[in-house]
CSV table of C-alpha atoms in Angstrom, one decimal:
chain,number,residue,atom,x,y,z
Y,166,MET,CA,52.1,-24.0,54.9
Y,167,THR,CA,52.3,-20.6,53.3
Y,168,GLY,CA,50.5,-17.6,54.6
Y,169,GLN,CA,48.9,-16.5,51.3
Y,170,ARG,CA,45.7,-14.5,51.2
Y,171,ILE,CA,42.9,-16.3,49.4
Y,172,LYS,CA,40.7,-13.9,47.5
Y,173,SER,CA,37.0,-14.5,48.1
Y,174,ALA,CA,34.2,-14.3,45.6
Y,175,GLY,CA,32.8,-10.8,44.7
Y,176,VAL,CA,29.6,-11.2,46.7
Y,177,THR,CA,31.5,-12.3,49.8
Y,178,GLU,CA,33.8,-9.3,49.5
Y,179,ASN,CA,30.9,-7.0,49.5
Y,180,TRP,CA,29.0,-8.6,52.4
Y,181,ARG,CA,32.1,-8.8,54.7
Y,182,TYR,CA,32.0,-5.0,55.3
Y,183,SER,CA,28.5,-4.2,54.1
Y,184,LEU,CA,26.6,-6.3,56.6
Y,185,PRO,CA,28.2,-4.9,59.8
Y,186,GLY,CA,28.2,-1.4,58.2
Y,187,GLY,CA,24.6,-1.7,57.3
Y,188,VAL,CA,23.6,-2.8,60.8
Y,189,VAL,CA,25.5,0.1,62.3
Y,190,ALA,CA,23.8,2.5,59.8
Y,191,ALA,CA,20.4,1.0,60.5
Y,192,ALA,CA,21.0,1.4,64.3
Y,193,LEU,CA,22.0,5.1,63.8
Y,194,VAL,CA,19.1,5.8,61.5
Y,195,ALA,CA,16.7,4.2,64.0
Y,196,LEU,CA,18.2,6.2,66.8
Y,197,GLY,CA,17.9,9.4,64.8
Y,198,TYR,CA,14.3,8.5,64.0
Y,199,THR,CA,13.3,8.0,67.6
Y,200,GLU,CA,14.8,11.4,68.5
Y,201,THR,CA,13.4,13.4,65.6
Y,202,ALA,CA,10.2,11.4,64.7
Y,203,PRO,CA,8.6,11.6,62.2
Y,204,ASP,CA,11.7,12.5,60.2
Y,205,VAL,CA,14.2,9.9,59.0
Y,206,SER,CA,17.7,11.1,58.3
Y,207,LEU,CA,19.9,8.9,56.0
Y,208,GLY,CA,23.0,10.9,56.8
Y,209,ALA,CA,24.3,8.0,58.8
Y,210,VAL,CA,24.2,5.8,55.7
Y,211,LEU,CA,26.5,8.2,53.9
Y,212,VAL,CA,29.0,8.3,56.8
Y,213,VAL,CA,29.0,4.6,57.4
Y,214,GLY,CA,29.3,4.1,53.6
Y,215,ILE,CA,32.5,6.2,53.6
Y,216,VAL,CA,34.0,3.9,56.3
Y,217,VAL,CA,32.8,0.7,54.6
Y,218,GLY,CA,34.2,1.9,51.2
Y,219,PHE,CA,37.5,2.8,52.8
Y,220,LEU,CA,37.9,-0.5,54.5
Y,221,SER,CA,36.8,-2.5,51.5
Y,222,LYS,CA,39.1,-0.6,49.1
Y,223,ARG,CA,42.0,-1.2,51.5
Y,224,HIS,CA,41.4,-4.9,51.9
Y,225,TYR,CA,40.1,-5.9,48.5
Y,226,GLY,CA,41.2,-3.1,46.2
Y,227,SER,CA,37.6,-2.1,45.2
Y,228,SER,CA,34.8,-0.4,47.0
Y,229,LYS,CA,32.2,-0.8,44.3
Y,230,GLY,CA,28.9,-2.4,45.4
Y,231,THR,CA,29.7,-2.3,49.1
Y,232,GLY,CA,27.9,1.0,49.6
Y,233,VAL,CA,24.7,-0.2,47.9
Y,234,LEU,CA,24.4,-3.2,50.2
Y,235,THR,CA,25.2,-1.0,53.2
Y,236,GLY,CA,22.5,1.5,52.1
Y,237,LEU,CA,19.9,-1.2,51.6
Y,238,ILE,CA,20.5,-2.6,55.0
Y,239,GLY,CA,20.7,0.8,56.6
Y,240,ALA,CA,17.3,1.8,55.2
Y,241,VAL,CA,15.3,-0.9,57.0
Y,242,PRO,CA,14.3,1.5,59.8
Y,243,SER,CA,12.6,3.7,57.3
Y,244,LEU,CA,9.9,1.1,57.2
Y,245,LEU,CA,8.8,2.7,60.5
Y,246,LEU,CA,7.4,5.5,58.4
Y,247,LEU,CA,5.2,3.0,56.5
Y,248,GLY,CA,3.8,1.8,59.8
Y,249,GLN,CA,2.9,5.3,60.8
Y,250,LEU,CA,1.3,5.9,57.4
Y,251,LEU,CA,-0.8,2.8,57.7
Y,252,THR,CA,-1.7,3.7,61.3
Y,253,ALA,CA,-2.8,7.2,60.3
Y,254,THR,CA,-5.0,6.0,57.5
Y,255,SER,CA,-6.6,3.1,59.4
Y,256,GLY,CA,-9.1,5.5,60.9
Y,257,LEU,CA,-10.7,6.3,57.6
Y,258,ALA,CA,-14.4,6.7,57.9
Y,259,GLY,CA,-17.1,7.2,55.3
Y,260,PRO,CA,-18.8,5.1,52.6
Y,261,GLY,CA,-17.4,1.7,51.8
Y,262,TRP,CA,-16.0,2.7,48.4
Y,263,PHE,CA,-14.2,5.6,50.1
Y,264,THR,CA,-12.6,3.4,52.7
Y,265,ILE,CA,-11.5,0.8,50.2
Y,266,ALA,CA,-10.1,3.4,47.8
Y,267,GLY,CA,-8.2,5.1,50.6
Y,268,THR,CA,-6.8,1.8,51.8
Y,269,VAL,CA,-5.7,0.8,48.3
Y,270,MET,CA,-4.1,4.3,47.7
Y,271,THR,CA,-2.3,4.0,51.0
Y,272,VAL,CA,-0.8,0.7,50.1
Y,273,PHE,CA,0.4,1.9,46.7
Y,274,ILE,CA,1.8,5.1,48.1
Y,275,GLY,CA,3.5,3.2,50.9
Y,276,ILE,CA,5.2,0.9,48.4
Y,277,ALA,CA,6.3,3.9,46.3
Y,278,VAL,CA,7.7,5.6,49.4
Y,279,ALA,CA,9.5,2.4,50.4
Y,280,VAL,CA,11.1,2.0,47.0
Y,281,MET,CA,12.2,5.6,46.9
Y,282,GLY,CA,13.6,5.4,50.4
Y,283,PHE,CA,15.6,2.3,49.8
Y,284,GLY,CA,16.8,3.6,46.4
Y,285,LEU,CA,18.0,6.9,48.0
Y,286,SER,CA,19.7,5.0,50.8
Y,287,ALA,CA,21.4,2.7,48.4
Y,288,LEU,CA,22.6,5.8,46.3
Y,289,LEU,CA,23.9,7.5,49.5
Y,290,GLY,CA,25.7,4.4,50.6
Y,291,GLU,CA,27.4,3.9,47.3
Y,292,LEU,CA,28.3,7.5,47.1
Y,293,GLY,CA,29.9,7.2,50.6
Y,294,ALA,CA,31.7,4.0,49.6
Y,295,ARG,CA,33.1,5.7,46.5
Y,296,ILE,CA,34.3,8.6,48.6
Y,297,GLY,CA,35.8,6.3,51.2
Y,298,GLY,CA,37.5,4.3,48.4
Y,299,ALA,CA,39.0,7.5,47.0
Y,300,LEU,CA,40.4,8.3,50.4
Y,301,THR,CA,42.6,5.2,50.5
Y,302,SER,CA,46.3,5.6,49.5
Y,303,SER,CA,46.7,2.3,47.8
Y,304,GLY,CA,44.4,0.9,45.1
Y,305,ALA,CA,45.4,-2.8,45.4
Y,306,PRO,CA,45.1,-5.1,48.3
Y,307,PRO,CA,48.3,-5.9,50.2
Y,308,GLN,CA,50.1,-8.9,49.0
Y,309,THR,CA,51.9,-11.4,51.2
Y,310,THR,CA,55.0,-13.2,50.1
Y,311,ALA,CA,55.1,-16.9,50.2
Y,312,SER,CA,57.9,-18.3,52.3
Y,313,GLN,CA,59.1,-21.8,52.0
């Protein structure tokens, strides 16, 4: 048997480092949220994106796409803000039309905030991955020689 490296599909390459990196980023974002509520800091997504991009570039030769996945997974704790938003507006009082209109506006604003939060996190993760990829010294993955 030869000890050759089998190159995986593109999606698998991205998920190999993005999933654990995203979980670490999500944990750091959640930890930061609990300490500084109601602010959510996505700085951890950028830092973890740098590490994920570095590792991905060293192993696969490319860091493109790994940061986006890391950022999307890392942004999950930002959904806590939506919970607070819905909790804050659940106490609306007044005429029926006012309560209905306020609830509908809250849902649409919540969706818009979630989309912007996930988009910003994906952008920061990809920026970090590109920076991490640029920090590597070699652009190609290490090749093993086949011995017989």
